[in-house]
Short mmCIF file of C-alpha atoms in Angstrom, two decimals:
data_model
loop_
_atom_site.label_atom_id
_atom_site.label_comp_id
_atom_site.label_asym_id
_atom_site.label_seq_id
_atom_site.Cartn_x
_atom_site.Cartn_y
_atom_site.Cartn_z
CA ILE H 82 106.58 129.23 82.78
CA HIS H 83 105.19 127.58 79.68
CA ALA H 84 107.34 125.61 77.27
CA GLY H 85 107.06 124.20 73.79
CA GLY H 86 108.80 123.67 70.49
CA ILE H 87 109.86 126.67 68.46
CA ASP H 88 107.55 125.51 65.67
CA LEU H 89 104.57 126.13 67.99
CA LYS H 90 105.50 129.71 68.89
CA PHE H 91 102.99 131.07 66.35
CA PRO H 92 100.08 130.55 65.99
CA HIS H 93 99.61 127.82 68.62
CA HIS H 94 101.07 129.67 71.63
CA THR H 95 99.51 132.98 70.60
CA ASN H 96 96.12 131.26 70.46
CA GLU H 97 96.76 129.53 73.80
CA ILE H 98 97.43 132.92 75.45
CA ALA H 99 94.25 134.40 73.96
CA GLN H 100 92.08 131.50 75.13
CA SER H 101 93.57 131.46 78.64
CA GLU H 102 93.27 135.21 79.13
CA ALA H 103 89.70 135.22 77.80
CA TYR H 104 88.77 132.52 80.31
CA HIS H 105 90.58 133.96 83.33
CA TYR H 106 89.89 137.66 82.64
CA PRO H 107 86.51 137.56 80.85
CA ARG H 108 85.33 141.09 81.68
CA THR H 109 88.59 143.01 81.47
CA THR H 110 91.15 143.96 78.90
CA TYR H 111 94.92 143.57 79.18
CA ALA H 112 95.15 147.33 79.82
CA GLN H 113 92.74 146.99 82.77
CA ASN H 114 94.25 143.96 84.53
CA LYS H 115 97.88 144.54 83.47
CA GLN H 116 98.57 140.82 83.89
CA GLU H 117 99.67 138.24 81.39
CA TRP H 118 98.32 134.77 81.98
CA ILE H 119 101.65 133.22 81.03
CA PRO H 120 104.44 135.80 81.39
CA HIS H 121 107.39 133.49 80.64
CA TRP H 122 107.82 131.20 77.64
CA VAL H 123 110.64 128.81 76.81
CA HIS H 124 110.89 127.71 73.18
CA THR H 125 113.23 124.84 72.41
CA GLY H 126 114.83 123.55 69.25
CA HIS H 127 114.21 120.11 67.83
CA LEU H 128 115.97 116.81 68.35
CA HIS H 129 117.06 115.26 65.07
CA ILE H 130 117.34 111.58 64.19
CA SER H 131 119.10 110.78 60.91
CA GLY H 132 118.70 114.38 59.77
CA LEU H 133 114.94 114.57 60.43
CA LYS H 134 113.02 116.19 63.29
CA MET H 135 112.25 113.51 65.88
CA SER H 136 108.52 112.85 65.71
CA LYS H 137 106.01 110.24 66.82
CA SER H 138 104.26 110.58 63.47
CA LEU H 139 107.49 109.72 61.63
CA LYS H 140 108.13 106.90 64.10
CA ASN H 141 111.77 107.97 64.33
CA PHE H 142 111.92 108.46 68.09
CA ILE H 143 113.72 106.57 70.83
CA THR H 144 112.55 106.12 74.40
CA ILE H 145 114.49 107.28 77.46
CA GLN H 146 115.11 103.63 78.34
CA GLU H 147 116.56 103.01 74.87
CA MET H 148 118.67 106.17 75.08
CA LEU H 149 120.18 105.12 78.41
CA SER H 150 120.99 101.58 77.30
CA SER H 151 124.69 100.88 76.78
CA ASP H 152 124.31 100.04 73.08
CA ASN H 153 123.02 103.57 72.29
CA THR H 154 125.77 105.60 73.97
CA ASP H 155 127.40 106.43 70.63
CA ARG H 156 124.14 108.08 69.43
CA THR H 157 123.32 109.93 72.65
CA GLY H 158 126.70 110.88 74.09
CA THR H 159 125.69 109.65 77.53
CA GLY H 160 128.95 107.78 78.02
CA GLY H 161 127.23 104.54 78.99
CA SER H 162 126.57 105.49 82.61
CA SER H 163 123.55 103.82 84.13
#
């Protein structure tokens, strides 16, 4: 199983499949080996902070430790359990 954000589905994941299959099956074609290098993909949506996609480049992310702290339970819906 390989996972990633929905924004990476194409072209990043398509390219990743091509590179992996070229490396692992260098002398065959898909029709010959009938195997996919990564047969299962999980694409997830995005977390949003203040209406924007959470991103390191935007510096609008919170850490797991911050999320689990009692003062952030209103934002995360964790109920304050620790």
